[in-house]
PDB file of C-alpha atoms in Angstrom:
ATOM      1  CA  MET A 504      77.190  51.749 -73.298  1.00  0.00           C
ATOM      2  CA  THR A 505      79.535  49.532 -75.306  1.00  0.00           C
ATOM      3  CA  GLN A 506      80.641  50.459 -78.799  1.00  0.00           C
ATOM      4  CA  PRO A 507      77.901  49.414 -81.245  1.00  0.00           C
ATOM      5  CA  GLU A 508      78.701  46.670 -83.700  1.00  0.00           C
ATOM      6  CA  SER A 509      79.187  47.879 -87.254  1.00  0.00           C
ATOM      7  CA  PHE A 510      79.071  45.888 -90.494  1.00  0.00           C
ATOM      8  CA  PRO A 511      80.664  48.222 -93.095  1.00  0.00           C
ATOM      9  CA  GLY A 512      81.595  45.322 -95.332  1.00  0.00           C
ATOM     10  CA  LEU A 513      77.983  44.224 -95.487  1.00  0.00           C
ATOM     11  CA  HIS A 514      76.870  47.750 -96.354  1.00  0.00           C
ATOM     12  CA  ALA A 515      79.364  47.835 -99.231  1.00  0.00           C
ATOM     13  CA  TRP A 516      78.230  44.400-100.451  1.00  0.00           C
ATOM     14  CA  PHE A 517      74.641  45.614-100.727  1.00  0.00           C
ATOM     15  CA  ASP A 518      75.848  47.962-103.476  1.00  0.00           C
ATOM     16  CA  THR A 519      77.095  45.073-105.664  1.00  0.00           C
ATOM     17  CA  PRO A 520      74.891  43.468-108.360  1.00  0.00           C
ATOM     18  CA  LEU A 521      74.203  40.477-106.119  1.00  0.00           C
ATOM     19  CA  GLY A 522      73.473  42.748-103.165  1.00  0.00           C
ATOM     20  CA  ARG A 523      71.017  44.819-105.201  1.00  0.00           C
ATOM     21  CA  TYR A 524      69.342  41.606-106.346  1.00  0.00           C
ATOM     22  CA  VAL A 525      68.842  40.611-102.697  1.00  0.00           C
ATOM     23  CA  THR A 526      67.654  43.997-101.441  1.00  0.00           C
ATOM     24  CA  ALA A 527      65.153  44.366-104.288  1.00  0.00           C
ATOM     25  CA  TRP A 528      63.418  41.153-103.199  1.00  0.00           C
ATOM     26  CA  GLU A 529      63.617  42.023 -99.497  1.00  0.00           C
ATOM     27  CA  THR A 530      62.296  45.551 -99.952  1.00  0.00           C
ATOM     28  CA  ALA A 531      59.184  44.254-101.714  1.00  0.00           C
ATOM     29  CA  ARG A 532      58.561  41.703 -98.938  1.00  0.00           C
ATOM     30  CA  PHE A 533      59.150  44.193 -96.134  1.00  0.00           C
ATOM     31  CA  ASP A 534      56.736  46.628 -97.795  1.00  0.00           C
ATOM     32  CA  ALA A 535      54.029  43.964 -97.980  1.00  0.00           C
ATOM     33  CA  LEU A 536      54.482  42.768 -94.385  1.00  0.00           C
ATOM     34  CA  VAL A 537      54.771  46.074 -92.499  1.00  0.00           C
ATOM     35  CA  ALA A 538      52.040  47.936 -94.391  1.00  0.00           C
ATOM     36  CA  ASP A 539      49.209  46.584 -92.219  1.00  0.00           C
ATOM     37  CA  ILE A 540      50.978  46.598 -88.836  1.00  0.00           C
ATOM     38  CA  PHE A 541      49.585  49.398 -86.684  1.00  0.00           C
ATOM     39  CA  GLY A 542      50.750  51.160 -83.544  1.00  0.00           C
ATOM     40  CA  TYR A 543      52.780  54.208 -82.550  1.00  0.00           C
ATOM     41  CA  ASN A 544      56.506  53.370 -82.653  1.00  0.00           C
ATOM     42  CA  ALA A 545      58.370  51.394 -85.322  1.00  0.00           C
ATOM     43  CA  LEU A 546      62.081  50.593 -85.130  1.00  0.00           C
ATOM     44  CA  GLN A 547      64.538  49.385 -87.766  1.00  0.00           C
ATOM     45  CA  LEU A 548      67.723  47.808 -86.415  1.00  0.00           C
ATOM     46  CA  GLY A 549      70.609  47.824 -88.870  1.00  0.00           C
ATOM     47  CA  ALA A 550      70.930  48.473 -92.619  1.00  0.00           C
ATOM     48  CA  PRO A 551      70.392  52.258 -92.345  1.00  0.00           C
ATOM     49  CA  GLU A 552      71.005  52.650 -96.085  1.00  0.00           C
ATOM     50  CA  PHE A 553      67.535  51.223 -96.726  1.00  0.00           C
ATOM     51  CA  ASP A 554      64.170  52.331 -95.432  1.00  0.00           C
ATOM     52  CA  PHE A 555      62.380  49.055 -94.767  1.00  0.00           C
ATOM     53  CA  LEU A 556      59.678  50.927 -92.820  1.00  0.00           C
ATOM     54  CA  ARG A 557      58.644  53.173 -95.697  1.00  0.00           C
ATOM     55  CA  ALA A 558      55.344  51.339 -96.263  1.00  0.00           C
ATOM     56  CA  ASN A 559      54.386  51.451 -92.594  1.00  0.00           C
ATOM     57  CA  ARG A 560      52.017  54.174 -91.337  1.00  0.00           C
ATOM     58  CA  MET A 561      53.048  54.515 -87.697  1.00  0.00           C
ATOM     59  CA  PRO A 562      53.606  58.140 -86.627  1.00  0.00           C
ATOM     60  CA  PHE A 563      57.130  57.544 -85.275  1.00  0.00           C
ATOM     61  CA  ARG A 564      59.548  55.466 -87.363  1.00  0.00           C
ATOM     62  CA  PHE A 565      63.299  55.495 -86.794  1.00  0.00           C
ATOM     63  CA  THR A 566      66.510  53.490 -87.279  1.00  0.00           C
ATOM     64  CA  ALA A 567      69.021  52.420 -84.635  1.00  0.00           C
ATOM     65  CA  GLY A 568      72.390  50.715 -84.635  1.00  0.00           C
ATOM     66  CA  SER A 569      75.552  52.173 -86.145  1.00  0.00           C
ATOM     67  CA  GLY A 570      76.257  54.461 -89.068  1.00  0.00           C
ATOM     68  CA  ARG A 571      73.735  56.971 -90.374  1.00  0.00           C
ATOM     69  CA  VAL A 572      71.014  56.239 -87.822  1.00  0.00           C
ATOM     70  CA  GLN A 573      68.799  58.311 -85.532  1.00  0.00           C
ATOM     71  CA  VAL A 574      69.877  56.359 -82.429  1.00  0.00           C
ATOM     72  CA  GLU A 575      73.360  54.870 -82.124  1.00  0.00           C
ATOM     73  CA  THR A 576      73.208  51.829 -79.895  1.00  0.00           C
ATOM     74  CA  ASP A 577      74.535  48.402 -79.152  1.00  0.00           C
ATOM     75  CA  TYR A 578      72.176  45.756 -80.529  1.00  0.00           C
ATOM     76  CA  THR A 579      72.473  43.726 -77.317  1.00  0.00           C
ATOM     77  CA  ALA A 580      71.526  46.623 -74.996  1.00  0.00           C
ATOM     78  CA  LEU A 581      68.838  48.755 -76.573  1.00  0.00           C
ATOM     79  CA  PRO A 582      68.236  52.108 -74.819  1.00  0.00           C
ATOM     80  CA  PHE A 583      64.463  51.829 -74.960  1.00  0.00           C
ATOM     81  CA  ALA A 584      61.965  51.157 -72.198  1.00  0.00           C
ATOM     82  CA  ALA A 585      60.404  47.729 -71.927  1.00  0.00           C
ATOM     83  CA  ALA A 586      57.154  47.320 -73.863  1.00  0.00           C
ATOM     84  CA  SER A 587      57.598  50.622 -75.730  1.00  0.00           C
ATOM     85  CA  ILE A 588      57.940  49.585 -79.404  1.00  0.00           C
ATOM     86  CA  ASP A 589      55.138  48.229 -81.597  1.00  0.00           C
ATOM     87  CA  LEU A 590      57.223  46.960 -84.531  1.00  0.00           C
ATOM     88  CA  VAL A 591      60.878  45.998 -85.000  1.00  0.00           C
ATOM     89  CA  VAL A 592      62.431  45.094 -88.355  1.00  0.00           C
ATOM     90  CA  LEU A 593      65.721  43.238 -88.206  1.00  0.00           C
ATOM     91  CA  PRO A 594      67.479  43.013 -91.600  1.00  0.00           C
ATOM     92  CA  HIS A 595      70.605  40.820 -91.508  1.00  0.00           C
ATOM     93  CA  VAL A 596      71.726  41.571 -87.951  1.00  0.00           C
ATOM     94  CA  LEU A 597      71.536  38.131 -86.361  1.00  0.00           C
ATOM     95  CA  GLU A 598      73.998  36.509 -88.798  1.00  0.00           C
ATOM     96  CA  PHE A 599      76.790  38.945 -87.948  1.00  0.00           C
ATOM     97  CA  ALA A 600      76.074  39.938 -84.341  1.00  0.00           C
ATOM     98  CA  SER A 601      78.472  38.500 -81.748  1.00  0.00           C
ATOM     99  CA  ASN A 602      75.530  37.480 -79.528  1.00  0.00           C
ATOM    100  CA  PRO A 603      72.395  36.917 -81.632  1.00  0.00           C
ATOM    101  CA  HIS A 604      70.494  35.362 -78.707  1.00  0.00           C
ATOM    102  CA  GLN A 605      70.846  38.561 -76.694  1.00  0.00           C
ATOM    103  CA  VAL A 606      69.764  40.657 -79.674  1.00  0.00           C
ATOM    104  CA  LEU A 607      66.513  38.698 -79.862  1.00  0.00           C
ATOM    105  CA  ARG A 608      66.040  38.950 -76.103  1.00  0.00           C
ATOM    106  CA  GLU A 609      66.353  42.729 -76.315  1.00  0.00           C
ATOM    107  CA  VAL A 610      63.864  42.843 -79.183  1.00  0.00           C
ATOM    108  CA  GLU A 611      61.415  40.823 -77.092  1.00  0.00           C
ATOM    109  CA  ARG A 612      61.941  43.153 -74.117  1.00  0.00           C
ATOM    110  CA  VAL A 613      61.221  46.402 -75.952  1.00  0.00           C
ATOM    111  CA  LEU A 614      58.205  45.085 -77.872  1.00  0.00           C
ATOM    112  CA  VAL A 615      54.736  45.685 -76.475  1.00  0.00           C
ATOM    113  CA  PRO A 616      52.466  42.665 -75.956  1.00  0.00           C
ATOM    114  CA  GLU A 617      51.188  41.644 -79.405  1.00  0.00           C
ATOM    115  CA  GLY A 618      54.031  43.665 -80.943  1.00  0.00           C
ATOM    116  CA  GLN A 619      55.671  42.259 -84.057  1.00  0.00           C
ATOM    117  CA  VAL A 620      59.173  41.626 -85.353  1.00  0.00           C
ATOM    118  CA  VAL A 621      60.074  41.056 -89.013  1.00  0.00           C
ATOM    119  CA  ILE A 622      63.450  39.414 -89.633  1.00  0.00           C
ATOM    120  CA  ALA A 623      65.432  38.978 -92.848  1.00  0.00           C
ATOM    121  CA  GLY A 624      68.328  36.543 -93.006  1.00  0.00           C
ATOM    122  CA  PHE A 625      70.555  34.497 -95.290  1.00  0.00           C
ATOM    123  CA  ASN A 626      69.462  30.898 -95.739  1.00  0.00           C
ATOM    124  CA  PRO A 627      72.158  28.246 -95.115  1.00  0.00           C
ATOM    125  CA  LEU A 628      70.064  25.648 -96.992  1.00  0.00           C
ATOM    126  CA  SER A 629      70.405  27.343-100.371  1.00  0.00           C
ATOM    127  CA  LEU A 630      72.854  28.133-103.143  1.00  0.00           C
ATOM    128  CA  PHE A 631      73.946  31.124-101.072  1.00  0.00           C
ATOM    129  CA  GLY A 632      74.691  28.743 -98.213  1.00  0.00           C
ATOM    130  CA  LEU A 633      76.629  26.500-100.577  1.00  0.00           C
ATOM    131  CA  ARG A 634      78.818  29.392-101.698  1.00  0.00           C
ATOM    132  CA  ARG A 635      79.427  30.308 -98.059  1.00  0.00           C
ATOM    133  CA  ARG A 636      80.693  26.777 -97.364  1.00  0.00           C
ATOM    134  CA  LEU A 637      82.926  26.814-100.434  1.00  0.00           C
ATOM    135  CA  ALA A 638      84.260  30.290 -99.739  1.00  0.00           C
ATOM    136  CA  GLY A 639      85.235  29.617 -96.129  1.00  0.00           C
ATOM    137  CA  GLU A 640      85.241  31.944 -93.152  1.00  0.00           C
ATOM    138  CA  ALA A 641      88.279  33.933 -94.318  1.00  0.00           C
ATOM    139  CA  THR A 642      86.307  35.743 -97.002  1.00  0.00           C
ATOM    140  CA  GLY A 643      84.434  39.003 -96.487  1.00  0.00           C
ATOM    141  CA  TYR A 644      80.770  39.867 -96.234  1.00  0.00           C
ATOM    142  CA  PRO A 645      78.326  38.282 -96.391  1.00  0.00           C
ATOM    143  CA  TRP A 646      79.916  34.836 -96.600  1.00  0.00           C
ATOM    144  CA  HIS A 647      81.613  34.673 -93.206  1.00  0.00           C
ATOM    145  CA  GLY A 648      78.403  35.202 -91.212  1.00  0.00           C
ATOM    146  CA  GLN A 649      76.766  32.561 -89.040  1.00  0.00           C
ATOM    147  CA  TYR A 650      73.683  31.796 -91.127  1.00  0.00           C
ATOM    148  CA  LEU A 651      70.605  30.671 -89.204  1.00  0.00           C
ATOM    149  CA  SER A 652      68.162  28.248 -90.759  1.00  0.00           C
ATOM    150  CA  LEU A 653      64.506  29.193 -90.703  1.00  0.00           C
ATOM    151  CA  ARG A 654      63.730  26.212 -88.466  1.00  0.00           C
ATOM    152  CA  ARG A 655      66.376  27.180 -85.950  1.00  0.00           C
ATOM    153  CA  LEU A 656      65.187  30.782 -85.875  1.00  0.00           C
ATOM    154  CA  LYS A 657      61.619  29.620 -85.251  1.00  0.00           C
ATOM    155  CA  ASP A 658      62.855  27.605 -82.251  1.00  0.00           C
ATOM    156  CA  TRP A 659      64.618  30.656 -80.831  1.00  0.00           C
ATOM    157  CA  LEU A 660      61.515  32.797 -81.283  1.00  0.00           C
ATOM    158  CA  ALA A 661      59.277  30.185 -79.667  1.00  0.00           C
ATOM    159  CA  LEU A 662      61.524  30.047 -76.598  1.00  0.00           C
ATOM    160  CA  LEU A 663      61.063  33.797 -76.192  1.00  0.00           C
ATOM    161  CA  GLY A 664      57.283  33.553 -76.407  1.00  0.00           C
ATOM    162  CA  PHE A 665      56.849  34.588 -80.039  1.00  0.00           C
ATOM    163  CA  GLU A 666      54.287  33.075 -82.352  1.00  0.00           C
ATOM    164  CA  THR A 667      55.668  32.869 -85.887  1.00  0.00           C
ATOM    165  CA  GLY A 668      53.425  33.966 -88.724  1.00  0.00           C
ATOM    166  CA  LEU A 669      54.104  34.638 -92.391  1.00  0.00           C
ATOM    167  CA  HIS A 670      57.435  33.674 -93.905  1.00  0.00           C
ATOM    168  CA  ALA A 671      58.898  33.385 -97.389  1.00  0.00           C
ATOM    169  CA  SER A 672      62.204  32.788 -99.142  1.00  0.00           C
ATOM    170  CA  GLY A 673      63.501  34.237-102.388  1.00  0.00           C
ATOM    171  CA  CYS A 674      66.569  34.875-104.572  1.00  0.00           C
ATOM    172  CA  PHE A 675      66.931  31.369-105.979  1.00  0.00           C
ATOM    173  CA  ALA A 676      69.611  32.281-108.527  1.00  0.00           C
ATOM    174  CA  PRO A 677      73.184  31.144-107.815  1.00  0.00           C
ATOM    175  CA  ALA A 678      75.293  33.625-105.836  1.00  0.00           C
ATOM    176  CA  VAL A 679      77.226  34.983-108.820  1.00  0.00           C
ATOM    177  CA  ASP A 680      78.724  38.466-108.912  1.00  0.00           C
ATOM    178  CA  GLN A 681      78.224  39.217-112.615  1.00  0.00           C
ATOM    179  CA  GLU A 682      75.090  41.241-113.304  1.00  0.00           C
ATOM    180  CA  GLN A 683      74.572  39.740-116.763  1.00  0.00           C
ATOM    181  CA  TRP A 684      74.444  36.227-115.318  1.00  0.00           C
ATOM    182  CA  LEU A 685      71.953  37.307-112.684  1.00  0.00           C
ATOM    183  CA  HIS A 686      69.660  38.612-115.420  1.00  0.00           C
ATOM    184  CA  ARG A 687      69.959  35.359-117.336  1.00  0.00           C
ATOM    185  CA  LEU A 688      69.141  33.271-114.261  1.00  0.00           C
ATOM    186  CA  THR A 689      66.142  35.203-112.960  1.00  0.00           C
ATOM    187  CA  TRP A 690      63.859  32.468-114.319  1.00  0.00           C
ATOM    188  CA  LEU A 691      65.054  30.370-111.381  1.00  0.00           C
ATOM    189  CA  ASP A 692      63.064  32.614-109.029  1.00  0.00           C
ATOM    190  CA  CYS A 693      59.760  31.490-110.535  1.00  0.00           C
ATOM    191  CA  ALA A 694      60.856  27.855-110.667  1.00  0.00           C
ATOM    192  CA  GLY A 695      62.205  27.937-107.123  1.00  0.00           C
ATOM    193  CA  GLU A 696      59.043  29.416-105.613  1.00  0.00           C
ATOM    194  CA  ARG A 697      57.086  26.573-107.182  1.00  0.00           C
ATOM    195  CA  TRP A 698      59.400  23.585-106.755  1.00  0.00           C
ATOM    196  CA  TRP A 699      61.694  24.485-103.844  1.00  0.00           C
ATOM    197  CA  PRO A 700      59.960  27.215-101.788  1.00  0.00           C
ATOM    198  CA  ILE A 701      62.290  26.901 -98.785  1.00  0.00           C
ATOM    199  CA  GLY A 702      65.501  27.027-100.811  1.00  0.00           C
ATOM    200  CA  GLY A 703      65.848  30.738-101.549  1.00  0.00           C
ATOM    201  CA  GLY A 704      69.108  32.483-100.758  1.00  0.00           C
ATOM    202  CA  VAL A 705      67.369  34.778 -98.264  1.00  0.00           C
ATOM    203  CA  TYR A 706      64.235  34.530 -96.179  1.00  0.00           C
ATOM    204  CA  ILE A 707      61.934  36.836 -94.265  1.00  0.00           C
ATOM    205  CA  ILE A 708      59.773  35.891 -91.282  1.00  0.00           C
ATOM    206  CA  GLN A 709      57.177  37.662 -89.176  1.00  0.00           C
ATOM    207  CA  ALA A 710      56.554  36.877 -85.488  1.00  0.00           C
ATOM    208  CA  ILE A 711      54.173  38.211 -82.818  1.00  0.00           C
ATOM    209  CA  LYS A 712      55.038  38.621 -79.135  1.00  0.00           C
ATOM    210  CA  ARG A 713      52.461  36.730 -77.094  1.00  0.00           C
ATOM    211  CA  VAL A 714      51.976  37.485 -73.397  1.00  0.00           C
ATOM    212  CA  HIS A 715      49.700  35.112 -71.507  1.00  0.00           C
ATOM    213  CA  GLY A 716      47.753  36.786 -68.712  1.00  0.00           C
ATOM    214  CA  MET A 717      45.839  35.342 -65.744  1.00  0.00           C
ATOM    215  CA  ARG A 718      42.363  36.299 -64.551  1.00  0.00           C
ATOM    216  CA  LEU A 719      41.109  35.087 -61.193  1.00  0.00           C
ATOM    217  CA  ILE A 720      37.494  33.882 -61.513  1.00  0.00           C
ATOM    218  CA  MET A 721      35.564  34.103 -58.226  1.00  0.00           C
ATOM    219  CA  PRO A 722      32.363  32.128 -57.474  1.00  0.00           C
ATOM    220  CA  LYS A 723      29.188  34.172 -57.700  1.00  0.00           C
ATOM    221  CA  TRP A 724      27.384  33.594 -54.385  1.00  0.00           C
ATOM    222  CA  ASP A 725      23.767  34.615 -53.787  1.00  0.00           C
ATOM    223  CA  ARG A 726      22.181  35.060 -50.367  1.00  0.00           C
ATOM    224  CA  ARG A 727      20.157  31.836 -50.446  1.00  0.00           C
ATOM    225  CA  ALA A 728      23.127  29.743 -51.487  1.00  0.00           C
ATOM    226  CA  ALA A 729      25.276  31.340 -48.802  1.00  0.00           C
ATOM    227  CA  GLY A 730      22.617  30.682 -46.174  1.00  0.00           C
ATOM    228  CA  ARG A 731      22.259  27.034 -47.157  1.00  0.00           C
ATOM    229  CA  ALA A 732      26.015  26.576 -47.086  1.00  0.00           C
ATOM    230  CA  LEU A 733      26.416  28.116 -43.617  1.00  0.00           C
ATOM    231  CA  ALA A 734      23.328  26.580 -41.905  1.00  0.00           C
ATOM    232  CA  PRO A 735      24.888  23.156 -41.139  1.00  0.00           C
ATOM    233  CA  LEU A 736      27.894  24.880 -39.578  1.00  0.00           C
ATOM    234  CA  ILE A 737      25.702  26.983 -37.300  1.00  0.00           C
ATOM    235  CA  GLN A 738      23.642  23.989 -36.173  1.00  0.00           C
ATOM    236  CA  LYS A 739      26.737  21.925 -35.499  1.00  0.00           C
ATOM    237  CA  ALA A 740      28.293  24.658 -33.412  1.00  0.00           C
ATOM    238  CA  GLY A 741      25.219  25.634 -31.317  1.00  0.00           C
ATOM    239  CA  GLY A 742      23.038  22.509 -31.429  1.00  0.00           C
ATOM    240  CA  PRO A 743      19.363  22.468 -32.357  1.00  0.00           C
ATOM    241  CA  THR A 744      17.378  25.543 -31.448  1.00  0.00           C
ATOM    242  CA  LYS A 745      14.483  25.532 -29.017  1.00  0.00           C
ATOM    243  CA  GLY A 746      11.922  26.224 -31.653  1.00  0.00           C
ATOM    244  CA  CYS A 747      13.044  23.298 -33.736  1.00  0.00           C
ATOM    245  CA  SER A 748      12.975  20.907 -30.733  1.00  0.00           C
ATOM    246  CA  GLN A 749       9.463  22.014 -29.751  1.00  0.00           C
ATOM    247  CA  LYS A 750       8.242  21.580 -33.319  1.00  0.00           C
ATOM    248  CA  SER A 751       9.600  18.049 -33.469  1.00  0.00           C
ATOM    249  CA  THR A 752       7.915  17.146 -30.134  1.00  0.00           C
ATOM    250  CA  ASP A 753       4.566  18.510 -31.288  1.00  0.00           C
ATOM    251  CA  GLU A 754       4.768  16.514 -34.508  1.00  0.00           C
ATOM    252  CA  ARG A 755       5.429  13.272 -32.576  1.00  0.00           C
ATOM    253  CA  ASN A 756       2.535  13.908 -30.196  1.00  0.00           C
ATOM    254  CA  SER A 757       0.132  14.608 -33.048  1.00  0.00           C
ATOM    255  CA  GLY A 758       1.135  11.372 -34.663  1.00  0.00           C
ATOM    256  CA  ARG A 759       0.192   9.413 -31.530  1.00  0.00           C
ATOM    257  CA  ASP A 760      -3.275  10.985 -31.436  1.00  0.00           C
TER     258      ASP A 760
END
């Protein structure tokens, strides 16, 4: 197994005022989404500092990735059997993974049919995305990540056979580092949800793995129908029977009388 990817800079950023502002919104949304998802096994990939499965009631919940996790693994090669996990939560892994397509493919592989994935990501079409463009790629977390738009992520999920469900965006305040300014600008969250609902700094989306099956429908034959269908073939192969020929001759003779 290859060395798992680690994002220590991102973990440290979550402890800043802006990071706490983001995680507070995401925790509330994760709690609401995973509470009514049922099954046996729930997996959180990444962000081990936070328990985004705490509101879920599955008997076996665990974290995987790097750091303080139950299972240390590479995100692109999960050590779980196919169709063995009922729920996967993916907080801010795709933006910083070297191969996000493969991460999603692995998530699709390990999910059971009708299993669900809940993904949180940074929105490039927001004030957070604007700061990322102004900051440049040379800066640290989270600004150097490859942000995925919600529309692009939906396309990726659809190609893998997922049906997207609920989604929301939040954290409409500018990406400032000072806690006092964040408190002063919290009114933008209410205004943004009403006037610009897709423009939050982060988003969360739920998707369901759909597997289309095939059932072979056979015709329901009864004995009479089968007999009627086979009778012409029998007559064609063996010719008219003696009884039938005699009956036809008798009918012609009676007609002459």
